[in-house]
XYZ file of N, CA and C in Angstrom:
483
model
N 0.900 -1.226 0.007
C 0.024 0.023 0.081
C 0.783 1.298 -0.059
N 0.533 2.203 -0.771
C 1.264 3.518 -0.867
C 1.203 4.387 0.427
N 2.103 5.038 0.652
C 2.084 5.992 1.893
C 1.327 7.186 1.443
N 0.291 7.542 2.056
C -0.507 8.675 1.758
C 0.104 9.953 1.974
N 1.182 9.991 2.945
C 1.967 11.191 3.160
C 3.176 11.376 2.338
N 3.373 10.443 1.357
C 4.445 10.563 0.540
C 4.363 11.655 -0.524
N 5.264 12.756 -0.467
C 5.154 13.991 -1.395
C 6.281 14.019 -2.336
N 7.006 12.857 -2.733
C 7.963 12.622 -3.569
C 7.384 13.145 -5.047
N 8.113 13.715 -5.830
C 7.665 14.024 -7.136
C 8.248 13.060 -8.105
N 7.422 12.590 -8.948
C 7.976 11.580 -9.983
C 9.163 12.150 -10.740
N 10.105 11.362 -11.034
C 11.426 11.710 -11.693
C 10.995 12.292 -13.192
N 9.875 11.651 -13.768
C 9.514 12.067 -15.166
C 9.195 13.583 -15.097
N 8.461 14.018 -13.986
C 8.181 15.441 -13.861
C 9.375 16.290 -13.583
N 10.247 15.846 -12.691
C 11.447 16.544 -12.326
C 12.309 16.773 -13.599
N 12.088 15.864 -14.538
C 13.118 15.967 -15.712
C 12.570 16.939 -16.827
N 11.357 17.420 -16.659
C 10.636 18.344 -17.617
C 10.959 19.818 -17.216
N 11.595 20.538 -18.117
C 11.850 22.038 -17.910
C 10.587 22.762 -17.558
N 9.563 22.432 -18.355
C 8.226 23.166 -18.259
C 7.726 23.014 -16.857
N 7.821 21.855 -16.242
C 7.277 21.549 -14.928
C 8.172 22.232 -13.968
N 9.469 22.292 -14.093
C 10.444 22.880 -13.261
C 10.222 24.341 -13.133
N 10.046 24.937 -14.359
C 9.827 26.408 -14.433
C 8.496 26.786 -13.903
N 7.488 26.020 -13.978
C 6.138 26.355 -13.383
C 6.252 26.297 -11.836
N 6.941 25.238 -11.377
C 7.042 25.125 -9.884
C 7.974 26.384 -9.312
N 8.987 26.614 -10.003
C 9.899 27.775 -9.719
C 9.140 29.054 -9.692
N 8.381 29.272 -10.723
C 7.511 30.565 -10.791
C 6.530 30.533 -9.648
N 6.094 29.458 -9.199
C 5.000 29.562 -7.992
C 5.869 29.981 -6.742
N 6.973 29.390 -6.674
C 7.788 29.716 -5.315
C 8.265 31.127 -5.555
N 8.864 31.535 -6.557
C 9.291 33.022 -6.752
C 7.996 33.988 -6.528
N 6.973 33.712 -7.036
C 5.821 34.503 -6.927
C 5.544 34.672 -5.345
N 5.508 33.521 -4.610
C 5.268 33.490 -3.267
C 6.371 34.331 -2.461
N 7.712 34.130 -2.808
C 8.740 34.907 -2.098
C 8.644 36.280 -2.321
N 8.519 36.657 -3.513
C 8.424 38.225 -3.747
C 7.086 38.812 -3.114
N 6.017 38.104 -3.348
C 4.849 38.634 -2.640
C 4.894 38.765 -1.086
N 5.531 37.754 -0.512
C 5.667 37.783 0.941
C 6.548 39.114 1.298
N 7.784 39.225 0.531
C 8.675 40.328 0.855
C 8.019 41.671 0.549
N 7.414 41.830 -0.543
C 6.849 43.057 -0.969
C 5.646 43.320 0.058
N 4.919 42.528 0.435
C 3.793 42.629 1.374
C 4.354 43.157 2.716
N 5.355 42.417 3.259
C 5.970 42.915 4.483
C 6.521 44.271 4.502
N 6.956 44.705 3.317
C 7.619 46.011 3.305
C 6.448 47.040 2.806
N 5.245 46.681 2.535
C 4.138 47.580 2.055
C 4.245 47.872 0.556
N 5.007 47.036 -0.126
C 5.060 47.300 -1.618
C 4.129 46.491 -2.422
N 3.948 46.838 -3.721
C 3.221 46.061 -4.664
C 4.040 45.800 -5.895
N 3.921 44.694 -6.431
C 4.710 44.269 -7.592
C 4.638 45.100 -8.701
N 3.394 45.424 -9.116
C 3.115 46.446 -10.225
C 3.827 47.709 -10.066
N 3.887 48.184 -8.756
C 4.494 49.505 -8.622
C 6.011 49.395 -9.007
N 6.612 48.274 -8.571
C 7.993 48.059 -8.837
C 8.385 48.039 -10.372
N 7.505 47.258 -11.106
C 7.652 47.280 -12.617
C 7.618 48.773 -13.293
N 6.560 49.353 -12.776
C 6.262 50.811 -13.357
C 7.313 51.712 -13.078
N 7.783 51.824 -11.784
C 8.870 52.627 -11.307
C 10.180 52.252 -12.036
N 10.482 51.086 -12.136
C 11.693 50.521 -12.858
C 11.694 51.095 -14.262
N 10.580 50.828 -14.961
C 10.473 51.261 -16.448
C 10.588 52.860 -16.471
N 10.116 53.619 -15.597
C 10.197 55.067 -15.537
C 11.578 55.412 -15.410
N 12.219 54.839 -14.388
C 13.612 55.064 -14.016
C 14.539 54.831 -15.267
N 14.365 53.762 -15.872
C 15.204 53.462 -16.986
C 15.010 54.138 -18.332
N 13.792 54.328 -18.637
C 13.331 54.843 -19.931
C 12.881 56.273 -19.926
N 12.647 56.821 -18.779
C 12.042 58.141 -18.575
C 10.573 58.176 -18.746
N 10.044 59.468 -18.764
C 8.611 59.565 -18.879
C 7.918 58.810 -20.008
N 6.683 58.327 -19.815
C 6.015 57.504 -20.756
C 4.556 57.607 -20.517
N 3.876 57.350 -21.650
C 2.396 57.161 -21.454
C 1.993 55.850 -20.718
N 0.621 55.892 -20.181
C 0.354 54.775 -19.442
C 0.187 53.530 -20.262
N -0.090 53.743 -21.546
C -0.208 52.596 -22.629
C 1.239 52.027 -22.824
N 2.271 53.048 -22.997
C 3.554 52.484 -23.264
C 4.119 51.741 -21.938
N 3.762 52.257 -20.876
C 4.236 51.617 -19.578
C 3.701 50.187 -19.620
N 2.343 49.999 -19.856
C 1.742 48.661 -19.757
C 2.373 47.688 -20.870
N 2.747 48.234 -22.034
C 3.376 47.352 -23.057
C 4.892 47.014 -22.578
N 5.504 47.932 -22.039
C 6.861 47.716 -21.662
C 6.919 46.773 -20.382
N 6.018 46.810 -19.591
C 5.982 46.033 -18.322
C 5.231 44.887 -18.508
N 4.632 44.638 -19.651
C 3.523 43.530 -19.879
C 2.537 43.426 -18.787
N 1.890 44.597 -18.588
C 0.795 44.741 -17.571
C -0.396 45.230 -18.409
N -1.492 44.651 -17.943
C -2.882 45.114 -18.652
C -3.033 46.454 -18.368
N -3.560 47.225 -19.270
C -3.921 48.648 -19.251
C -4.701 48.926 -18.039
N -5.829 48.193 -17.601
C -6.602 48.557 -16.416
C -5.818 48.559 -15.148
N -4.817 47.684 -15.081
C -4.068 47.513 -13.812
C -2.961 48.748 -13.941
N -2.533 49.138 -15.114
C -1.732 50.343 -15.113
C -2.365 51.486 -14.587
N -3.548 51.813 -15.106
C -4.292 53.011 -14.679
C -4.351 52.922 -13.103
N -4.912 51.902 -12.543
C -5.037 51.751 -11.057
C -3.630 51.913 -10.289
N -2.633 51.230 -10.818
C -1.351 51.438 -10.156
C -0.763 52.771 -10.276
N -0.792 53.425 -11.447
C -0.323 54.784 -11.670
C -1.110 55.611 -10.707
N -2.373 55.433 -10.609
C -3.229 56.410 -9.590
C -2.664 56.212 -8.232
N -2.371 54.920 -7.814
C -1.703 54.758 -6.469
C -0.376 55.416 -6.279
N 0.535 55.227 -7.254
C 1.754 55.822 -7.358
C 1.611 57.378 -7.137
N 0.740 57.918 -8.003
C 0.564 59.326 -7.931
C 0.019 59.779 -6.554
N -0.893 59.088 -6.003
C -1.399 59.433 -4.637
C -0.377 59.421 -3.628
N 0.722 58.528 -3.769
C 1.766 58.407 -2.906
C 2.885 59.546 -3.035
N 2.796 60.147 -4.244
C 3.729 61.101 -4.544
C 4.958 60.534 -5.270
N 4.896 59.361 -5.827
C 5.880 58.800 -6.396
C 6.034 58.953 -7.838
N 4.956 59.395 -8.491
C 4.939 59.762 -9.909
C 4.079 60.984 -10.118
N 4.387 61.610 -11.223
C 3.421 62.794 -11.779
C 2.697 62.120 -12.980
N 1.402 62.513 -13.127
C 0.710 62.097 -14.250
C 0.162 63.463 -14.747
N 0.385 63.744 -16.071
C -0.069 64.980 -16.607
C -0.384 64.619 -18.067
N -1.243 65.609 -18.657
C -1.572 65.448 -20.058
C -0.271 65.660 -20.909
N -0.262 64.929 -22.019
C 0.830 65.003 -22.998
C 0.565 66.295 -23.754
N 1.536 67.160 -23.858
C 1.448 68.427 -24.541
C 1.249 68.160 -26.024
N 1.724 66.919 -26.542
C 1.483 66.681 -28.020
C 0.136 66.031 -28.267
N -0.466 65.417 -27.299
C -1.681 64.642 -27.421
C -2.478 64.850 -26.202
N -3.328 65.758 -25.888
C -3.983 66.062 -24.562
C -4.845 64.828 -24.144
N -5.162 63.865 -25.048
C -5.984 62.774 -24.746
C -5.084 61.751 -23.860
N -3.838 61.799 -23.947
C -2.809 60.892 -23.407
C -2.175 61.500 -22.187
N -1.978 60.585 -21.098
C -1.319 61.204 -19.912
C 0.173 60.651 -20.117
N 1.063 61.479 -19.632
C 2.465 61.112 -19.438
C 2.809 61.000 -17.880
N 3.393 59.896 -17.731
C 3.772 59.634 -16.356
C 5.334 59.859 -16.049
N 5.759 60.649 -15.054
C 7.011 60.886 -14.813
C 7.350 60.494 -13.317
N 8.562 59.941 -13.073
C 9.050 59.551 -11.778
C 9.470 60.785 -11.018
N 9.063 60.841 -9.712
C 9.567 61.969 -8.893
C 10.753 61.514 -8.112
N 11.237 62.467 -7.525
C 12.472 62.197 -6.557
C 12.157 61.159 -5.412
N 10.886 61.368 -4.862
C 10.463 60.421 -3.891
C 10.305 59.041 -4.624
N 9.804 58.954 -5.962
C 9.721 57.735 -6.630
C 11.134 56.979 -6.699
N 12.141 57.721 -6.974
C 13.456 57.210 -7.119
C 13.852 56.585 -5.612
N 13.590 57.264 -4.669
C 14.042 56.754 -3.346
C 13.208 55.421 -3.070
N 11.826 55.496 -3.430
C 10.986 54.269 -3.112
C 11.520 53.146 -4.014
N 11.927 53.365 -5.304
C 12.358 52.280 -6.218
C 13.611 51.596 -5.576
N 14.504 52.515 -5.063
C 15.735 51.936 -4.486
C 15.294 50.994 -3.203
N 14.371 51.528 -2.435
C 14.044 50.620 -1.332
C 13.474 49.347 -1.764
N 12.554 49.396 -2.763
C 11.971 48.222 -3.397
C 12.974 47.250 -4.021
N 13.973 47.785 -4.657
C 15.174 46.986 -5.182
C 15.925 46.387 -4.017
N 16.198 47.036 -2.963
C 16.873 46.256 -1.945
C 16.095 45.184 -1.469
N 14.683 45.258 -1.343
C 13.942 44.178 -0.877
C 14.045 43.131 -2.013
N 13.988 43.364 -3.227
C 13.879 42.428 -4.178
C 15.299 41.626 -4.361
N 16.305 42.446 -4.128
C 17.688 41.887 -4.060
C 17.779 40.805 -2.976
N 17.168 40.969 -1.881
C 17.220 39.896 -0.789
C 16.447 38.694 -1.216
N 15.321 38.788 -2.040
C 14.594 37.678 -2.537
C 15.488 36.999 -3.634
N 16.222 37.824 -4.394
C 17.096 37.102 -5.339
C 18.205 36.269 -4.772
N 18.741 36.811 -3.716
C 19.799 36.144 -2.940
C 19.124 34.784 -2.400
N 17.925 34.891 -1.878
C 17.264 33.610 -1.245
C 17.091 32.666 -2.470
N 16.506 33.191 -3.482
C 16.147 32.316 -4.749
C 17.446 31.616 -5.288
N 18.512 32.225 -5.227
C 19.692 31.610 -5.998
C 20.678 31.228 -4.892
N 20.392 31.036 -3.659
C 21.386 30.726 -2.629
C 22.045 29.367 -2.814
N 21.465 28.348 -3.512
C 22.267 27.129 -3.705
C 23.236 27.226 -4.818
N 23.379 28.390 -5.605
C 24.303 28.563 -6.666
C 25.470 29.377 -6.284
N 26.606 29.061 -6.709
C 27.735 29.930 -6.548
C 27.575 31.220 -7.537
N 28.324 32.306 -7.346
C 27.970 33.409 -8.002
C 28.057 33.391 -9.577
N 29.086 32.555 -10.037
C 29.214 32.404 -11.388
C 27.976 31.740 -12.046
N 27.501 30.654 -11.304
C 26.226 29.999 -11.782
C 25.101 30.872 -11.752
N 25.103 31.931 -10.742
C 23.786 32.620 -10.800
C 23.784 33.526 -11.854
N 24.882 33.986 -12.294
C 24.984 34.840 -13.517
C 24.551 33.944 -14.753
N 25.013 32.771 -14.857
C 24.631 31.877 -15.879
C 23.126 31.595 -15.993
N 22.648 31.311 -14.736
C 21.227 31.045 -14.562
C 20.431 32.172 -15.094
N 20.696 33.382 -14.654
C 19.967 34.494 -15.215
C 20.056 34.702 -16.691
N 21.332 34.622 -17.149
C 21.539 34.639 -18.656
C 20.715 33.563 -19.406
N 20.737 32.408 -18.962
C 20.038 31.243 -19.640
C 18.412 31.517 -19.565
N 17.963 31.855 -18.366
C 16.491 32.058 -18.372
C 16.076 33.314 -19.358
N 17.063 34.291 -19.411
C 16.684 35.382 -20.415
C 16.809 34.871 -21.845
N 17.724 33.995 -22.105
C 17.751 33.510 -23.567
C 16.464 32.628 -23.845
N 16.149 31.852 -22.853
C 14.835 30.966 -23.094
C 13.607 31.844 -23.248
N 13.480 32.982 -22.410
C 12.425 33.941 -22.512
C 12.423 34.696 -23.962
N 13.645 35.060 -24.314
C 13.751 35.785 -25.569
C 13.425 34.892 -26.755
N 13.658 33.595 -26.638
C 13.352 32.559 -27.627
C 11.865 32.557 -27.768
N 11.146 32.392 -26.653
C 9.761 32.166 -26.652
C 9.030 33.356 -27.091
N 9.587 34.574 -26.994
C 8.913 35.802 -27.461
C 9.191 36.084 -28.995
N 10.034 35.393 -29.573
C 10.305 35.514 -31.013
C 9.060 35.083 -31.759
N 8.769 35.814 -32.898
C 7.751 35.318 -33.746
C 7.915 33.905 -34.317
N 6.862 33.245 -34.144
C 6.887 31.767 -34.675
C 6.724 31.756 -36.141
N 7.539 30.972 -36.808
C 7.465 30.712 -38.150
C 6.624 29.336 -38.413
N 5.409 29.601 -39.124
C 4.443 28.554 -39.207
C 4.722 27.595 -40.387
N 5.628 27.972 -41.259
C 5.834 27.158 -42.462
C 4.757 27.415 -43.598
N 3.861 28.360 -43.284
C 2.765 28.550 -44.338
C 3.291 29.784 -45.140
N 2.949 29.802 -46.379
C 3.397 30.957 -47.301
C 2.295 31.990 -46.991
N 2.565 33.165 -46.445
C 1.529 34.272 -46.123
C 0.804 34.724 -47.380
N 1.387 34.494 -48.525
C 0.638 34.844 -49.742
C -0.471 34.014 -50.117
N -0.481 32.682 -49.551
C -1.452 31.801 -49.678
C -2.586 31.937 -48.674
N -2.253 32.261 -47.484
C -3.261 32.390 -46.395
C -4.303 33.325 -46.635
């Protein structure tokens, strides 16, 4: 009879990159969520502040595309960031129908604090790996992600479709 408390994972699953990545994503989401919650931060806030810091002022639509966040969440998160004094939102002088979001000085300080919190999570996540392997791990994950974001060739002639 099988032990009902046995939580071993079948080797066939542990040998599948897709299964491992899914399990890893679940754990990372938990770690980041717990760390940000404890510090009073929100994940979307970090992504938006990071984009503004790196690329400068942007429309809400551009921020959503850049951060891969749905437009409705961007509007809500930008509103929260604006209320906290971390960003300014103003009509775009070139197109008054569009808002441009700009990082404030307080936003830079807040982003730095969020980055320190996230750095601690990265250290916990990659703790079993030596420094060189950590760099390789990040590089390889980026390569796989870039590959999956590339347009797919279907083998069909577009002129026939």
